[in-house]
mmCIF file of C-alpha atoms and ligand atoms in Angstrom:
data_model
loop_
_atom_site.group_PDB
_atom_site.id
_atom_site.type_symbol
_atom_site.label_atom_id
_atom_site.label_comp_id
_atom_site.label_asym_id
_atom_site.label_seq_id
_atom_site.Cartn_x
_atom_site.Cartn_y
_atom_site.Cartn_z
ATOM 1 C CA MET A 789 0.256 13.922 -3.880
ATOM 2 C CA ILE A 790 2.181 14.791 -0.692
ATOM 3 C CA GLU A 791 0.997 12.663 2.215
ATOM 4 C CA THR A 792 3.612 13.632 4.782
ATOM 5 C CA LEU A 793 5.109 17.016 5.565
ATOM 6 C CA TYR A 794 8.107 17.310 7.842
ATOM 7 C CA ILE A 795 8.472 20.864 9.102
ATOM 8 C CA GLU A 796 11.386 22.427 10.933
ATOM 9 C CA GLU A 797 10.108 24.046 14.132
ATOM 10 C CA ASN A 798 11.875 27.360 13.394
ATOM 11 C CA ILE A 799 9.945 27.934 10.149
ATOM 12 C CA ARG A 800 6.539 26.563 11.156
ATOM 13 C CA ARG A 801 5.088 30.107 11.098
ATOM 14 C CA HIS A 802 6.904 31.198 7.915
ATOM 15 C CA PRO A 803 4.320 32.484 5.389
ATOM 16 C CA ARG A 804 5.614 30.078 2.722
ATOM 17 C CA THR A 805 5.281 27.141 5.126
ATOM 18 C CA GLU A 806 1.730 28.126 5.997
ATOM 19 C CA LYS A 807 0.802 28.477 2.335
ATOM 20 C CA ILE A 808 2.175 25.039 1.487
ATOM 21 C CA CYS A 809 0.449 23.448 4.497
ATOM 22 C CA LYS A 810 -2.854 24.896 3.267
ATOM 23 C CA ARG A 811 -2.232 23.267 -0.103
ATOM 24 C CA PHE A 812 -1.997 19.836 1.523
ATOM 25 C CA PRO A 813 -4.670 20.020 4.237
ATOM 26 C CA THR A 814 -4.852 16.259 4.798
ATOM 27 C CA ALA A 815 -1.095 15.646 4.891
ATOM 28 C CA ARG A 816 0.395 14.265 8.111
ATOM 29 C CA LYS A 817 2.546 16.978 9.727
ATOM 30 C CA ILE A 818 5.617 16.039 11.691
ATOM 31 C CA PHE A 819 7.759 18.714 13.315
ATOM 32 C CA CYS A 820 11.501 18.306 13.637
ATOM 33 C CA GLY A 821 14.579 20.257 14.739
ATOM 34 C CA ARG A 822 16.710 20.154 11.595
ATOM 35 C CA TYR A 823 15.841 18.577 8.272
ATOM 36 C CA GLY A 824 19.005 16.481 8.357
ATOM 37 C CA GLU A 825 17.440 14.347 11.114
ATOM 38 C CA VAL A 826 15.047 13.001 8.488
ATOM 39 C CA PHE A 827 17.070 13.409 5.310
ATOM 40 C CA ASN A 828 20.583 12.329 6.233
ATOM 41 C CA PRO A 829 20.433 9.053 8.205
ATOM 42 C CA LYS A 830 22.154 6.215 6.362
ATOM 43 C CA ALA A 831 20.474 2.941 5.353
ATOM 44 C CA GLN A 832 17.336 4.627 4.007
ATOM 45 C CA ASN A 833 15.863 2.984 0.915
ATOM 46 C CA PHE A 834 15.958 5.552 -1.892
ATOM 47 C CA ARG A 835 13.962 3.350 -4.282
ATOM 48 C CA LEU A 836 11.155 2.756 -1.801
ATOM 49 C CA GLN A 837 10.992 6.391 -0.715
ATOM 50 C CA LYS A 838 10.866 7.473 -4.355
ATOM 51 C CA GLN A 839 7.454 5.803 -4.648
ATOM 52 C CA LYS A 840 5.924 8.238 -2.165
ATOM 53 C CA PRO A 841 8.322 10.948 -1.086
ATOM 54 C CA ALA A 842 7.525 13.254 1.809
ATOM 55 C CA LEU A 843 8.075 17.011 1.566
ATOM 56 C CA ILE A 844 10.454 18.467 4.135
ATOM 57 C CA LEU A 845 10.171 22.214 4.733
ATOM 58 C CA ALA A 846 13.401 23.657 6.047
ATOM 59 C CA GLU A 847 15.573 26.728 6.372
ATOM 60 C CA LYS A 848 18.940 26.975 4.619
ATOM 61 C CA TYR A 849 21.342 28.690 6.997
ATOM 62 C CA ASN A 850 24.514 28.975 4.930
ATOM 63 C CA ASN A 851 26.244 27.924 1.711
ATOM 64 C CA ARG A 852 23.134 28.997 -0.119
ATOM 65 C CA VAL A 853 24.830 30.187 -3.318
ATOM 66 C CA LEU A 854 28.001 28.340 -4.296
ATOM 67 C CA PRO A 855 30.630 28.645 -7.041
ATOM 68 C CA ALA A 856 29.719 26.324 -9.927
ATOM 69 C CA PRO A 857 32.124 23.409 -10.500
ATOM 70 C CA PRO A 858 34.935 24.051 -13.021
ATOM 71 C CA GLY A 859 33.726 23.665 -16.599
ATOM 72 C CA TYR A 860 30.107 24.389 -15.674
ATOM 73 C CA GLY A 861 28.935 27.473 -17.490
ATOM 74 C CA ILE A 862 27.543 29.047 -20.633
ATOM 75 C CA GLY A 863 29.971 31.843 -21.338
ATOM 76 C CA ALA A 864 30.411 33.965 -18.215
ATOM 77 C CA GLN A 865 33.523 34.099 -16.065
ATOM 78 C CA HIS A 866 31.613 34.126 -12.776
ATOM 79 C CA ASN A 867 29.279 31.172 -12.294
ATOM 80 C CA TYR A 868 27.274 30.231 -9.214
ATOM 81 C CA TYR A 869 24.577 27.698 -8.473
ATOM 82 C CA PHE A 870 21.921 27.522 -5.834
ATOM 83 C CA SER A 871 19.244 25.031 -4.891
ATOM 84 C CA HIS A 872 15.971 26.032 -3.326
ATOM 85 C CA MET A 873 15.149 22.311 -3.350
ATOM 86 C CA LEU A 874 16.927 18.991 -2.982
ATOM 87 C CA ASN A 875 15.641 16.046 -5.030
ATOM 88 C CA CYS A 876 13.211 15.867 -7.874
ATOM 89 C CA VAL A 877 9.732 14.659 -8.770
ATOM 90 C CA TYR A 878 11.125 12.942 -11.862
ATOM 91 C CA ASP A 879 13.195 9.791 -11.769
ATOM 92 C CA CYS A 880 15.873 9.813 -14.465
ATOM 93 C CA ARG A 881 17.950 6.708 -14.134
ATOM 94 C CA TYR A 882 21.179 8.651 -14.737
ATOM 95 C CA CYS A 883 20.426 11.314 -12.118
ATOM 96 C CA PHE A 884 23.323 11.796 -9.713
ATOM 97 C CA LEU A 885 20.989 12.894 -6.918
ATOM 98 C CA GLN A 886 20.097 9.259 -6.178
ATOM 99 C CA GLY A 887 23.784 8.522 -5.697
ATOM 100 C CA MET A 888 24.399 11.645 -3.630
ATOM 101 C CA TYR A 889 21.521 11.654 -1.149
ATOM 102 C CA GLN A 890 20.492 9.041 1.390
ATOM 103 C CA SER A 891 16.847 9.978 1.034
ATOM 104 C CA ALA A 892 14.417 10.490 -1.846
ATOM 105 C CA HIS A 893 12.237 12.897 0.153
ATOM 106 C CA TYR A 894 12.024 16.423 -1.231
ATOM 107 C CA VAL A 895 13.573 19.216 0.820
ATOM 108 C CA LEU A 896 12.293 22.723 0.152
ATOM 109 C CA PHE A 897 14.140 25.656 1.693
ATOM 110 C CA VAL A 898 11.488 28.256 2.324
ATOM 111 C CA ASN A 899 13.764 31.209 3.163
ATOM 112 C CA TYR A 900 13.946 32.508 -0.411
ATOM 113 C CA GLU A 901 14.648 36.019 0.863
ATOM 114 C CA ASP A 902 18.063 34.913 2.205
ATOM 115 C CA PHE A 903 18.936 33.289 -1.140
ATOM 116 C CA LYS A 904 17.966 36.499 -2.896
ATOM 117 C CA GLU A 905 20.132 38.584 -0.582
ATOM 118 C CA ASP A 906 23.146 36.327 -1.263
ATOM 119 C CA ILE A 907 22.571 36.500 -5.025
ATOM 120 C CA SER A 908 22.320 40.297 -4.905
ATOM 121 C CA GLN A 909 25.552 40.564 -2.919
ATOM 122 C CA LEU A 910 27.475 38.331 -5.331
ATOM 123 C CA ALA A 911 26.148 40.258 -8.323
ATOM 124 C CA ARG A 912 27.147 43.560 -6.705
ATOM 125 C CA GLN A 913 30.654 42.237 -5.928
ATOM 126 C CA SER A 914 31.292 41.832 -9.688
ATOM 127 C CA ALA A 915 29.181 44.753 -10.800
ATOM 128 C CA LEU A 916 31.210 45.374 -13.952
ATOM 129 C CA GLN A 917 31.103 41.772 -15.121
ATOM 130 C CA THR A 918 28.424 39.323 -16.103
ATOM 131 C CA VAL A 919 27.534 36.809 -13.417
ATOM 132 C CA HIS A 920 25.572 33.659 -14.187
ATOM 133 C CA PHE A 921 23.430 31.933 -11.563
ATOM 134 C CA PHE A 922 22.201 28.399 -12.174
ATOM 135 C CA SER A 923 19.181 26.823 -10.606
ATOM 136 C CA GLY A 924 18.230 23.216 -11.243
ATOM 137 C CA TYR A 925 21.419 21.553 -10.075
ATOM 138 C CA ASP A 926 20.028 19.606 -7.112
ATOM 139 C CA CYS A 927 16.434 19.561 -8.359
ATOM 140 C CA ASP A 928 14.378 20.431 -11.437
ATOM 141 C CA SER A 929 13.847 24.205 -11.380
ATOM 142 C CA LEU A 930 10.189 24.183 -12.400
ATOM 143 C CA ALA A 931 8.728 20.715 -11.740
ATOM 144 C CA LEU A 932 7.155 21.660 -8.392
ATOM 145 C CA GLU A 933 6.467 25.305 -9.289
ATOM 146 C CA PRO A 934 2.748 25.224 -8.347
ATOM 147 C CA VAL A 935 3.805 24.236 -4.809
ATOM 148 C CA THR A 936 7.052 26.179 -4.416
ATOM 149 C CA GLY A 937 6.317 29.398 -6.342
ATOM 150 C CA PHE A 938 10.086 29.523 -6.902
ATOM 151 C CA ALA A 939 10.290 31.098 -10.364
ATOM 152 C CA GLU A 940 7.522 33.530 -9.511
ATOM 153 C CA ALA A 941 9.430 34.668 -6.431
ATOM 154 C CA PHE A 942 12.874 34.991 -8.047
ATOM 155 C CA MET A 943 12.024 36.612 -11.391
ATOM 156 C CA PRO A 944 11.531 40.143 -10.031
ATOM 157 C CA LEU A 945 14.998 40.031 -8.446
ATOM 158 C CA PHE A 946 16.741 39.300 -11.747
ATOM 159 C CA ASP A 947 14.874 42.176 -13.323
ATOM 160 C CA THR A 948 16.685 44.494 -10.907
ATOM 161 C CA LEU A 949 20.281 43.149 -11.207
ATOM 162 C CA PRO A 950 21.731 44.477 -14.479
ATOM 163 C CA ASN A 951 24.766 42.149 -14.589
ATOM 164 C CA ALA A 952 23.102 38.959 -13.309
ATOM 165 C CA TRP A 953 21.678 36.166 -15.448
ATOM 166 C CA LEU A 954 19.609 33.256 -14.212
ATOM 167 C CA GLU A 955 19.383 29.875 -15.887
ATOM 168 C CA LEU A 956 16.341 27.824 -14.912
ATOM 169 C CA ARG A 957 17.112 24.274 -15.975
ATOM 170 C CA SER A 958 14.181 21.957 -16.371
ATOM 171 C CA LYS A 959 12.400 19.092 -18.081
ATOM 172 C CA SER A 960 9.068 20.359 -16.842
ATOM 173 C CA THR A 961 6.027 21.800 -18.549
ATOM 174 C CA GLN A 962 5.153 23.886 -15.466
ATOM 175 C CA VAL A 963 5.705 27.221 -17.181
ATOM 176 C CA ARG A 964 2.418 28.910 -16.235
ATOM 177 C CA SER A 965 4.027 31.256 -13.714
ATOM 178 C CA LEU A 966 6.456 32.446 -16.409
ATOM 179 C CA LEU A 967 3.728 32.915 -18.995
ATOM 180 C CA LYS A 968 1.825 35.150 -16.570
ATOM 181 C CA ILE A 969 4.579 37.791 -16.582
ATOM 182 C CA PRO A 970 6.517 39.664 -19.289
ATOM 183 C CA PRO A 971 9.748 37.850 -20.226
ATOM 184 C CA VAL A 972 12.682 38.668 -17.982
ATOM 185 C CA PRO A 973 15.521 39.648 -20.344
ATOM 186 C CA ARG A 974 18.362 37.980 -18.444
ATOM 187 C CA CYS A 975 16.584 34.744 -17.630
ATOM 188 C CA ILE A 976 17.271 31.635 -19.723
ATOM 189 C CA VAL A 977 14.729 28.849 -19.505
ATOM 190 C CA ALA A 978 16.874 25.868 -20.454
ATOM 191 C CA PHE A 979 15.362 22.507 -21.292
ATOM 192 C CA SER A 980 17.194 19.185 -21.089
ATOM 193 C CA LEU A 981 16.374 16.940 -24.007
ATOM 194 C CA THR A 982 17.109 13.342 -24.980
ATOM 195 C CA PRO A 983 15.857 11.359 -28.006
ATOM 196 C CA ASN A 984 12.272 10.104 -27.519
ATOM 197 C CA SER A 985 13.062 6.411 -27.182
ATOM 198 C CA ILE A 986 15.846 7.045 -24.657
ATOM 199 C CA ALA A 987 13.673 9.467 -22.663
ATOM 200 C CA GLN A 988 10.905 6.871 -22.490
ATOM 201 C CA ALA A 989 13.351 4.212 -21.339
ATOM 202 C CA ILE A 990 15.223 6.104 -18.616
ATOM 203 C CA GLU A 991 13.598 9.451 -17.796
ATOM 204 C CA TYR A 992 10.786 8.036 -15.696
ATOM 205 C CA LYS A 993 7.943 10.379 -14.747
ATOM 206 C CA ALA A 994 9.406 13.251 -16.810
ATOM 207 C CA PRO A 995 7.190 14.889 -19.470
ATOM 208 C CA SER A 996 7.641 13.506 -22.985
ATOM 209 C CA VAL A 997 10.066 15.279 -25.301
ATOM 210 C CA ASN A 998 7.113 16.574 -27.327
ATOM 211 C CA LYS A 999 5.531 18.112 -24.259
ATOM 212 C CA ARG A 1000 8.807 19.788 -23.311
ATOM 213 C CA ILE A 1001 9.024 21.247 -26.816
ATOM 214 C CA GLU A 1002 5.417 22.451 -26.531
ATOM 215 C CA ALA A 1003 6.311 24.253 -23.288
ATOM 216 C CA MET A 1004 9.298 25.850 -25.045
ATOM 217 C CA VAL A 1005 7.108 26.971 -27.941
ATOM 218 C CA LYS A 1006 4.742 28.737 -25.514
ATOM 219 C CA LEU A 1007 7.665 30.534 -23.895
ATOM 220 C CA GLN A 1008 9.146 31.397 -27.291
ATOM 221 C CA GLN A 1009 5.858 32.902 -28.433
ATOM 222 C CA GLN A 1010 5.934 35.169 -25.425
ATOM 223 C CA GLY A 1011 9.537 36.259 -26.004
ATOM 224 C CA TRP A 1012 11.396 34.271 -23.325
ATOM 225 C CA THR A 1013 15.018 33.385 -24.015
ATOM 226 C CA LEU A 1014 15.555 29.639 -24.238
ATOM 227 C CA GLY A 1015 18.446 27.240 -23.791
ATOM 228 C CA LEU A 1016 18.862 23.731 -25.147
ATOM 229 C CA ARG A 1017 20.774 21.242 -23.018
ATOM 230 C CA PHE A 1018 21.563 17.922 -24.654
ATOM 231 C CA ASP A 1019 23.051 16.624 -21.483
ATOM 232 C CA PRO A 1020 23.766 13.840 -20.793
ATOM 233 C CA LEU A 1021 24.309 12.385 -24.255
ATOM 234 C CA ILE A 1022 23.329 8.739 -23.939
ATOM 235 C CA TYR A 1023 24.867 6.097 -26.143
ATOM 236 C CA GLN A 1024 22.996 3.355 -27.875
ATOM 237 C CA THR A 1025 23.458 1.603 -31.204
ATOM 238 C CA GLY A 1026 22.365 4.021 -33.912
ATOM 239 C CA TYR A 1027 22.644 7.031 -31.592
ATOM 240 C CA ARG A 1028 23.505 9.375 -34.477
ATOM 241 C CA GLN A 1029 20.180 8.779 -36.140
ATOM 242 C CA LEU A 1030 18.302 9.224 -32.857
ATOM 243 C CA TYR A 1031 20.020 12.522 -32.131
ATOM 244 C CA GLN A 1032 19.588 13.689 -35.722
ATOM 245 C CA GLN A 1033 15.829 13.053 -35.345
ATOM 246 C CA LEU A 1034 15.774 14.876 -32.022
ATOM 247 C CA PHE A 1035 17.539 17.940 -33.444
ATOM 248 C CA GLU A 1036 15.114 18.008 -36.377
ATOM 249 C CA GLN A 1037 12.166 17.660 -33.997
ATOM 250 C CA VAL A 1038 13.421 20.579 -31.895
ATOM 251 C CA PHE A 1039 14.363 22.928 -34.731
ATOM 252 C CA ALA A 1040 11.073 22.301 -36.513
ATOM 253 C CA ARG A 1041 9.496 24.307 -33.659
ATOM 254 C CA ILE A 1042 12.222 26.349 -31.967
ATOM 255 C CA ARG A 1043 13.688 29.346 -33.755
ATOM 256 C CA PRO A 1044 17.455 29.775 -33.376
ATOM 257 C CA ASP A 1045 16.902 33.471 -32.561
ATOM 258 C CA SER A 1046 15.024 32.463 -29.376
ATOM 259 C CA LEU A 1047 18.087 30.659 -28.117
ATOM 260 C CA HIS A 1048 20.672 31.970 -25.731
ATOM 261 C CA SER A 1049 22.814 28.843 -25.995
ATOM 262 C CA VAL A 1050 22.937 25.177 -26.867
ATOM 263 C CA SER A 1051 25.150 22.878 -24.841
ATOM 264 C CA LEU A 1052 26.140 19.241 -24.912
ATOM 265 C CA GLY A 1053 27.434 17.110 -22.085
ATOM 266 C CA VAL A 1054 28.582 13.546 -21.927
ATOM 267 C CA PHE A 1055 27.234 10.938 -19.521
ATOM 268 C CA ARG A 1056 29.387 10.951 -16.393
ATOM 269 C CA LEU A 1057 28.946 10.262 -12.705
ATOM 270 C CA PRO A 1058 31.252 10.441 -9.701
ATOM 271 C CA GLU A 1059 32.518 6.898 -9.141
ATOM 272 C CA LYS A 1060 31.028 6.645 -5.654
ATOM 273 C CA TYR A 1061 27.562 7.622 -6.851
ATOM 274 C CA PHE A 1062 27.846 5.379 -9.884
ATOM 275 C CA LYS A 1063 28.612 2.339 -7.731
ATOM 276 C CA LYS A 1064 25.711 3.084 -5.405
ATOM 277 C CA MET A 1065 23.305 3.561 -8.324
ATOM 278 C CA ALA A 1066 24.464 0.375 -10.064
ATOM 279 C CA ARG A 1067 23.782 -1.529 -6.815
ATOM 280 C CA MET A 1068 20.361 0.105 -6.583
ATOM 281 C CA TYR A 1069 19.422 -0.871 -10.151
ATOM 282 C CA PRO A 1070 21.360 -4.069 -10.921
ATOM 283 C CA GLN A 1071 19.359 -4.706 -14.099
ATOM 284 C CA GLU A 1072 19.787 -1.230 -15.547
ATOM 285 C CA LYS A 1073 21.426 -1.444 -18.983
ATOM 286 C CA LEU A 1074 22.750 2.097 -18.687
ATOM 287 C CA PHE A 1075 25.198 0.983 -15.989
ATOM 288 C CA ALA A 1076 26.165 -2.270 -17.673
ATOM 289 C CA GLY A 1077 27.880 -0.899 -20.778
ATOM 290 C CA SER A 1078 31.566 -0.540 -21.350
ATOM 291 C CA LEU A 1079 32.271 2.336 -18.958
ATOM 292 C CA GLN A 1080 35.587 3.599 -17.705
ATOM 293 C CA ILE A 1081 36.497 4.880 -14.271
ATOM 294 C CA LYS A 1082 38.944 7.720 -14.622
ATOM 295 C CA GLN A 1083 39.970 10.309 -12.037
ATOM 296 C CA GLY A 1084 37.079 9.326 -9.817
ATOM 297 C CA MET A 1085 34.449 9.613 -12.558
ATOM 298 C CA ALA A 1086 32.532 6.889 -14.410
ATOM 299 C CA SER A 1087 31.969 7.690 -18.071
ATOM 300 C CA TYR A 1088 31.972 6.197 -21.544
ATOM 301 C CA GLN A 1089 35.352 5.332 -23.047
ATOM 302 C CA THR A 1090 37.165 8.535 -24.059
ATOM 303 C CA THR A 1091 37.070 7.738 -27.800
ATOM 304 C CA LEU A 1092 33.310 7.151 -27.691
ATOM 305 C CA GLU A 1093 32.765 10.319 -25.651
ATOM 306 C CA GLN A 1094 34.672 12.396 -28.160
ATOM 307 C CA GLU A 1095 32.984 10.788 -31.115
ATOM 308 C CA MET A 1096 29.541 11.474 -29.635
ATOM 309 C CA LEU A 1097 30.359 15.081 -28.795
ATOM 310 C CA GLN A 1098 31.837 15.716 -32.203
ATOM 311 C CA SER A 1099 29.100 14.143 -34.283
ATOM 312 C CA CYS A 1100 26.302 15.744 -32.250
ATOM 313 C CA SER A 1101 28.014 19.155 -32.447
ATOM 314 C CA GLU A 1102 28.371 18.793 -36.224
ATOM 315 C CA MET A 1103 24.733 17.814 -36.640
ATOM 316 C CA LEU A 1104 23.625 20.755 -34.501
ATOM 317 C CA LEU A 1105 25.749 23.256 -36.418
HETATM 318 S S1 SF4 B 1941 14.928 15.952 -14.144
HETATM 319 FE FE1 SF4 B 1941 17.056 16.371 -13.564
HETATM 320 S S2 SF4 B 1941 16.999 16.488 -11.333
HETATM 321 FE FE2 SF4 B 1941 15.118 15.475 -11.979
HETATM 322 S S3 SF4 B 1941 15.539 13.280 -11.884
HETATM 323 FE FE3 SF4 B 1941 15.962 13.971 -13.971
HETATM 324 S S4 SF4 B 1941 18.154 14.468 -14.002
HETATM 325 FE FE4 SF4 B 1941 17.516 14.368 -11.842
#
């Protein structure tokens, strides 16, 4: 699946690098100074690269764990996010990553130990309060788990930090590493869900909604805490019926007592990313609707946004 590996010289002997290289014995290996030399140059073709992305193995020096943007959270006062990876194996048409990055190659930061140290420090700084850490902001948390071993490596840490919670956000069915261990009490495995027909139309390469629910059922059976993320809500004629069907499909299998939280979010993109994505996919219906640009964000008209949020919330309740 990976035909080219770019490897930063400074981590070529890192045990995680060596393990990943062994997994792709026939991949072309190209050594570089810093990953940005490959990832950041302008005028790369995201769409072409997405057909066969390379894997870049790198070290993250700083800004590893960052405060979450305002409004991002599920109930705690202190919210941070971190990304062990940039980019995603799936190809959701609404994904902001394609507007944000020049390249579709995957970057994996192999120095997990430094991330863990930063997380521990932040948790200790607010020892008397709950701190939430979010993974899956610049990637899908679990989609490349067999290669990255990310969840496997981070779970033991969250077992030892009494005030720290981790949300793994995903659309993936790669839950084997979680099923191998007892559930971690302060870990939420949160799945993003969209009605079937919308998922088929715009969440390219992602597992079907049914398969995501199957993965959730396996985790539920083992006692993992789950999250439901209906985000972004996508409009189409008859959306109420589609979302009603989705909620019924989910709650036919998922018990409310397995849930930590359910959240909804409207479709929105920073204006700059939106314009780039609309240029990249000129025939994409998603970008051709009646959208508004307000305070630097592209979104549905405010009345439609509110109507969607309200009716979906009512149906869920
Ligand atoms: S699963 Fe998430 S990160 Fe991956 S392409 Fe879709 S929206 Fe982007």
